Amino acid sequence: MTENILITGASGQLGAVMTKALQEKFGVNHVIASDLRPNESFEGLFEILDVTDNEALKSIVAKYKITQIYHLAAILSAKGELFPLKTWDINMSTFFNVLEVSRQLSVKKVFYPSSIAVFGSNISRVNTPQDSNLMPSTVYGISKVAGENWANYYFEKYDLDVRSIRYPGVIGYQSLPGGGTTDYAVDIYHKAVKQEHFECFLKETTTLPMIYIEDAVRATIELMDAPAENISIRTSYNLAGMSFSPKEVADSIKKTYPNFEVSYNPDFRQNIADSWPMSIDDTKAKEDWGWKPKYDLDAMSKVMIDNLKAYYNSVIA
Ligand code: AKB
């Protein structure tokens, strides 16, 4: 059977790369990228879509006979703290619309991104278990815990095949993230390649779980491809890539740019980071659908630097 895929939030950091990967897998004419504003950079089908608008979502799902939705639109942790009620409203109403429209129009599969933000400072921060007691410190985290439980509810009650991953901080060269606590780990590469000083908003020793974007996209597609009977977690899977602190990523960058300088000026995002895991136990993802990351810190630094160098050279040329 032909699959037709809708991606919400396709202009975001993960969305842009996910759209390309899904176009390669399903064909350009079977993938509909969507976002709030027009985006000229997409090759293929694109729709302007505000996912808070149930009717608009419904008409796109009907128009393209959508069979799978990747719902990536959300407000992230740091920005969410500036607008708590709006963040709750947007993150929840968009997901409810996706769940309800999927149920009503017989969409077969839904992907829902959760996050390490579901964990709070009550957890054991090293190798944080799948089944931790979830007491998040941010409204983004609260919305993700609620979303995970709604995903499970729609699976149990309506047999809707919703699958989810708790992403670590995602790092890629293709686009800048917006509004997250882990965003420093992308910005730092841009500054290094531009040979500028970097001021970090976290302390140098703050270790967080991270993942290279290619691994994050591959994990998502592997999870969505796995046989339904293998999926034992219907809330959201812990997923590990690597873990590092700002100092460790700076040291990795210094192997290429020995004069790279970083200073540390922690702001409100430090408290968020301090409530999150340092590393993640992803045994269930390994057991259920064979998850294995490819990139460690130095391998990622190499791709990030090579690609950003090429990008900035082309901009200057
Ligand atoms: C954020 O920092 O808010 C996100 C996340 C870990 O979900 N990158």
XYZ file of C-alpha atoms and ligand atoms in Angstrom:
325
model
C 0.000 0.000 0.000
C 1.219 3.525 -0.849
C 2.195 5.641 2.132
C 1.517 9.389 2.115
C 3.365 11.289 4.815
C 2.551 14.627 6.461
C 5.242 16.428 8.477
C 4.207 19.297 10.738
C 6.861 21.791 11.835
C 8.856 20.835 8.746
C 10.844 24.076 8.706
C 12.259 23.369 12.166
C 15.704 21.949 12.949
C 14.646 18.303 12.813
C 11.827 18.801 10.306
C 14.003 19.915 7.427
C 16.294 16.881 7.653
C 13.454 14.469 8.408
C 11.553 15.693 5.327
C 14.534 14.910 3.071
C 14.994 11.455 4.593
C 11.298 10.652 4.198
C 11.303 11.947 0.612
C 14.180 9.555 -0.117
C 12.296 6.676 1.486
C 8.770 7.265 0.151
C 9.318 9.465 -2.933
C 9.050 13.260 -3.239
C 5.391 13.112 -4.291
C 4.373 11.159 -1.200
C 5.756 13.547 1.427
C 3.958 16.766 2.366
C 6.060 19.198 4.380
C 4.046 21.778 6.318
C 4.716 24.736 8.554
C 3.173 28.028 9.688
C 4.959 30.083 7.034
C 5.942 29.474 3.399
C 9.359 27.923 2.939
C 11.029 28.260 -0.459
C 13.850 25.903 0.424
C 11.731 22.718 0.247
C 11.850 20.718 -2.942
C 8.575 18.868 -3.254
C 5.134 19.337 -1.762
C 4.647 22.026 0.861
C 1.503 23.317 2.610
C 1.089 26.243 4.961
C -0.507 24.709 8.044
C -1.308 25.955 11.528
C -1.834 22.689 13.416
C -3.954 24.451 16.055
C -6.563 24.684 13.253
C -8.343 21.326 13.288
C -10.248 21.940 10.037
C -7.104 22.977 8.155
C -5.301 19.834 9.331
C -8.278 17.677 8.411
C -8.519 19.083 4.901
C -4.795 18.472 4.207
C -5.007 14.912 5.559
C -8.054 14.283 3.344
C -6.601 16.039 0.272
C -3.397 13.959 0.230
C -4.891 10.730 1.679
C -2.311 10.888 4.466
C -1.393 7.540 6.069
C 1.357 8.711 8.471
C 1.870 11.967 10.391
C 5.196 13.106 11.871
C 4.086 15.814 14.275
C 7.235 17.874 14.875
C 5.680 21.301 15.549
C 6.213 22.385 19.188
C 7.562 25.149 21.404
C 10.781 23.963 23.106
C 12.053 24.163 26.694
C 13.716 27.581 27.000
C 11.237 29.564 24.899
C 8.416 27.718 26.641
C 9.451 29.165 29.999
C 8.938 32.673 28.603
C 5.333 31.858 27.568
C 4.179 28.988 29.814
C 0.425 29.022 29.137
C 0.793 29.641 25.420
C 3.315 26.786 25.258
C 0.940 24.388 27.005
C -1.875 25.495 24.753
C 0.046 25.132 21.496
C 1.890 21.924 22.359
C -1.282 20.194 23.568
C -3.872 21.529 21.108
C -1.710 20.654 18.100
C -1.185 17.109 19.352
C -4.887 16.641 20.157
C -5.722 17.772 16.627
C -3.230 15.285 15.184
C -4.617 12.450 17.335
C -8.277 13.238 16.632
C -7.866 13.814 12.890
C -5.817 10.596 12.679
C -8.558 8.667 14.467
C -11.344 10.171 12.362
C -9.627 9.881 8.969
C -7.952 6.509 9.612
C -4.332 7.689 9.519
C -2.344 4.514 10.229
C 0.709 5.775 12.122
C 1.677 8.877 14.071
C 5.148 9.897 15.226
C 5.249 12.062 18.359
C 8.580 13.547 19.478
C 9.084 13.571 23.229
C 12.236 14.750 24.975
C 14.684 14.326 27.848
C 12.732 17.316 29.233
C 10.162 14.829 30.616
C 12.635 14.095 33.431
C 13.023 16.355 36.471
C 15.515 16.713 39.303
C 13.951 13.807 41.253
C 15.512 11.246 38.877
C 18.844 9.464 38.993
C 20.733 11.602 36.479
C 23.266 9.038 35.289
C 21.935 6.370 32.946
C 18.396 7.598 33.625
C 15.988 4.626 33.456
C 13.073 4.343 31.030
C 10.572 4.025 33.860
C 11.622 7.010 35.955
C 9.068 8.953 37.946
C 8.399 11.906 35.623
C 8.276 15.294 37.358
C 9.520 17.819 34.780
C 10.719 21.333 35.638
C 9.524 23.076 32.450
C 6.121 23.564 30.848
C 7.575 22.007 27.702
C 8.473 18.919 29.755
C 5.013 18.849 31.339
C 3.414 19.001 27.882
C 5.644 16.152 26.677
C 4.746 13.928 29.677
C 1.065 14.617 29.006
C 1.581 13.965 25.278
C 3.299 10.632 25.964
C 0.334 9.529 28.059
C -2.165 10.659 25.433
C -0.177 8.713 22.821
C -0.528 5.617 24.981
C -4.237 6.335 25.551
C -5.015 6.600 21.815
C -3.115 3.379 21.202
C -4.945 1.501 23.967
C -8.391 2.960 23.336
C -8.502 3.511 19.554
C -5.703 1.250 18.330
C -3.977 4.271 16.756
C -0.352 3.298 16.120
C 1.413 6.233 17.811
C 5.177 5.851 18.326
C 7.502 8.179 20.172
C 11.110 8.897 21.122
C 12.465 11.013 23.981
C 15.032 12.946 21.956
C 18.232 14.139 23.572
C 19.575 17.531 22.354
C 19.726 17.261 18.553
C 22.806 18.640 16.794
C 23.032 19.301 13.070
C 24.605 21.705 10.604
C 21.595 21.999 8.285
C 19.628 24.548 10.292
C 19.671 26.369 13.604
C 17.498 25.129 16.449
C 15.228 27.649 18.173
C 14.242 27.986 21.804
C 15.928 24.918 23.330
C 18.289 24.453 26.273
C 20.627 22.257 24.235
C 20.911 24.847 21.404
C 24.360 25.961 22.624
C 25.792 22.713 21.231
C 24.854 23.800 17.693
C 25.788 27.489 18.092
C 29.249 26.580 19.378
C 30.165 24.948 16.042
C 29.010 27.989 14.049
C 31.151 30.307 16.187
C 34.183 27.998 15.951
C 34.012 27.777 12.168
C 33.545 31.550 11.880
C 36.588 31.790 14.199
C 34.650 33.879 16.710
C 34.549 33.772 20.489
C 31.675 31.718 21.981
C 29.847 32.666 25.169
C 28.053 29.643 26.585
C 24.812 30.006 28.566
C 25.560 26.805 30.533
C 28.419 26.028 32.951
C 31.412 24.252 31.427
C 30.740 21.050 33.399
C 27.023 20.631 32.565
C 26.789 17.215 30.945
C 23.652 16.507 28.877
C 22.533 13.716 26.519
C 22.912 14.721 22.861
C 22.544 13.095 19.453
C 23.786 13.882 15.959
C 20.840 14.711 13.679
C 21.541 11.865 11.236
C 21.297 9.385 14.116
C 18.115 11.093 15.384
C 16.417 10.857 11.987
C 17.570 7.261 11.457
C 16.271 6.297 14.927
C 12.883 7.805 14.081
C 12.584 5.972 10.788
C 13.772 2.684 12.348
C 11.168 3.024 15.102
C 8.414 3.805 12.587
C 9.476 0.830 10.428
C 9.590 -1.683 13.294
C 6.870 -4.372 13.382
C 4.039 -3.214 15.688
C 4.409 -6.304 17.875
C 7.984 -5.259 18.764
C 6.873 -1.915 20.207
C 6.553 -2.533 23.936
C 6.660 1.148 24.947
C 3.606 3.142 23.877
C 4.451 6.274 25.873
C 7.941 7.128 24.559
C 11.329 5.437 24.208
C 14.490 6.641 25.966
C 17.132 7.175 23.275
C 20.862 7.755 23.754
C 23.422 9.083 21.301
C 26.300 10.566 23.309
C 26.712 12.726 26.426
C 29.039 15.698 26.840
C 29.581 19.007 28.636
C 30.305 22.400 26.996
C 33.980 21.970 27.915
C 34.148 18.560 26.258
C 32.611 19.796 23.001
C 34.956 22.816 23.067
C 37.924 20.450 23.531
C 36.721 18.343 20.606
C 36.466 21.489 18.426
C 39.937 22.615 19.549
C 41.418 19.561 17.812
C 40.633 21.502 14.601
C 40.688 25.073 15.928
C 43.304 25.143 18.742
C 42.767 28.879 19.352
C 38.987 28.588 19.802
C 37.922 30.462 22.939
C 34.836 29.866 25.064
C 33.595 31.786 28.107
C 30.780 30.727 30.409
C 27.901 32.927 31.496
C 25.061 30.704 32.775
C 21.511 32.119 32.556
C 18.021 30.726 33.355
C 18.687 27.764 31.077
C 21.236 26.445 33.607
C 18.403 25.498 36.006
C 16.624 23.648 33.218
C 19.782 21.742 32.274
C 20.450 20.907 35.944
C 17.065 19.172 36.142
C 17.762 16.927 33.116
C 19.642 13.613 32.878
C 23.374 13.482 32.191
C 23.042 10.193 30.342
C 20.206 7.907 29.282
C 19.515 4.189 29.571
C 18.057 3.207 26.187
C 18.055 -0.566 26.677
C 14.403 -0.830 25.556
C 15.086 0.917 22.214
C 18.024 -1.459 21.658
C 15.995 -4.543 22.559
C 12.755 -3.662 20.771
C 13.934 -2.188 17.481
C 17.714 -2.643 17.427
C 18.767 0.951 18.118
C 22.506 1.701 17.841
C 23.990 5.197 17.457
C 26.755 5.729 14.877
C 28.180 9.087 15.957
C 30.323 9.882 19.002
C 31.488 13.399 19.861
C 34.617 13.516 17.684
C 32.883 11.918 14.688
C 30.112 14.495 14.990
C 32.574 17.389 15.373
C 34.229 16.360 12.122
C 30.974 16.369 10.089
C 29.751 19.556 11.733
C 32.985 21.427 11.047
C 33.430 20.110 7.486
C 29.870 21.032 6.499
C 29.767 24.412 8.220
C 33.132 25.308 6.671
C 31.740 24.495 3.219
C 28.588 26.502 3.989
C 30.373 29.644 5.207
C 32.858 29.473 2.326
C 29.973 29.343 -0.157
C 28.258 32.299 1.541
C 31.439 34.393 1.369
C 32.290 33.323 -2.232
C 15.379 21.557 24.180
O 16.524 21.867 24.556
O 14.347 22.075 24.601
C 15.239 20.441 23.169
C 14.986 19.136 23.847
C 16.062 18.460 24.591
O 13.898 18.644 23.771
N 16.413 20.367 22.361
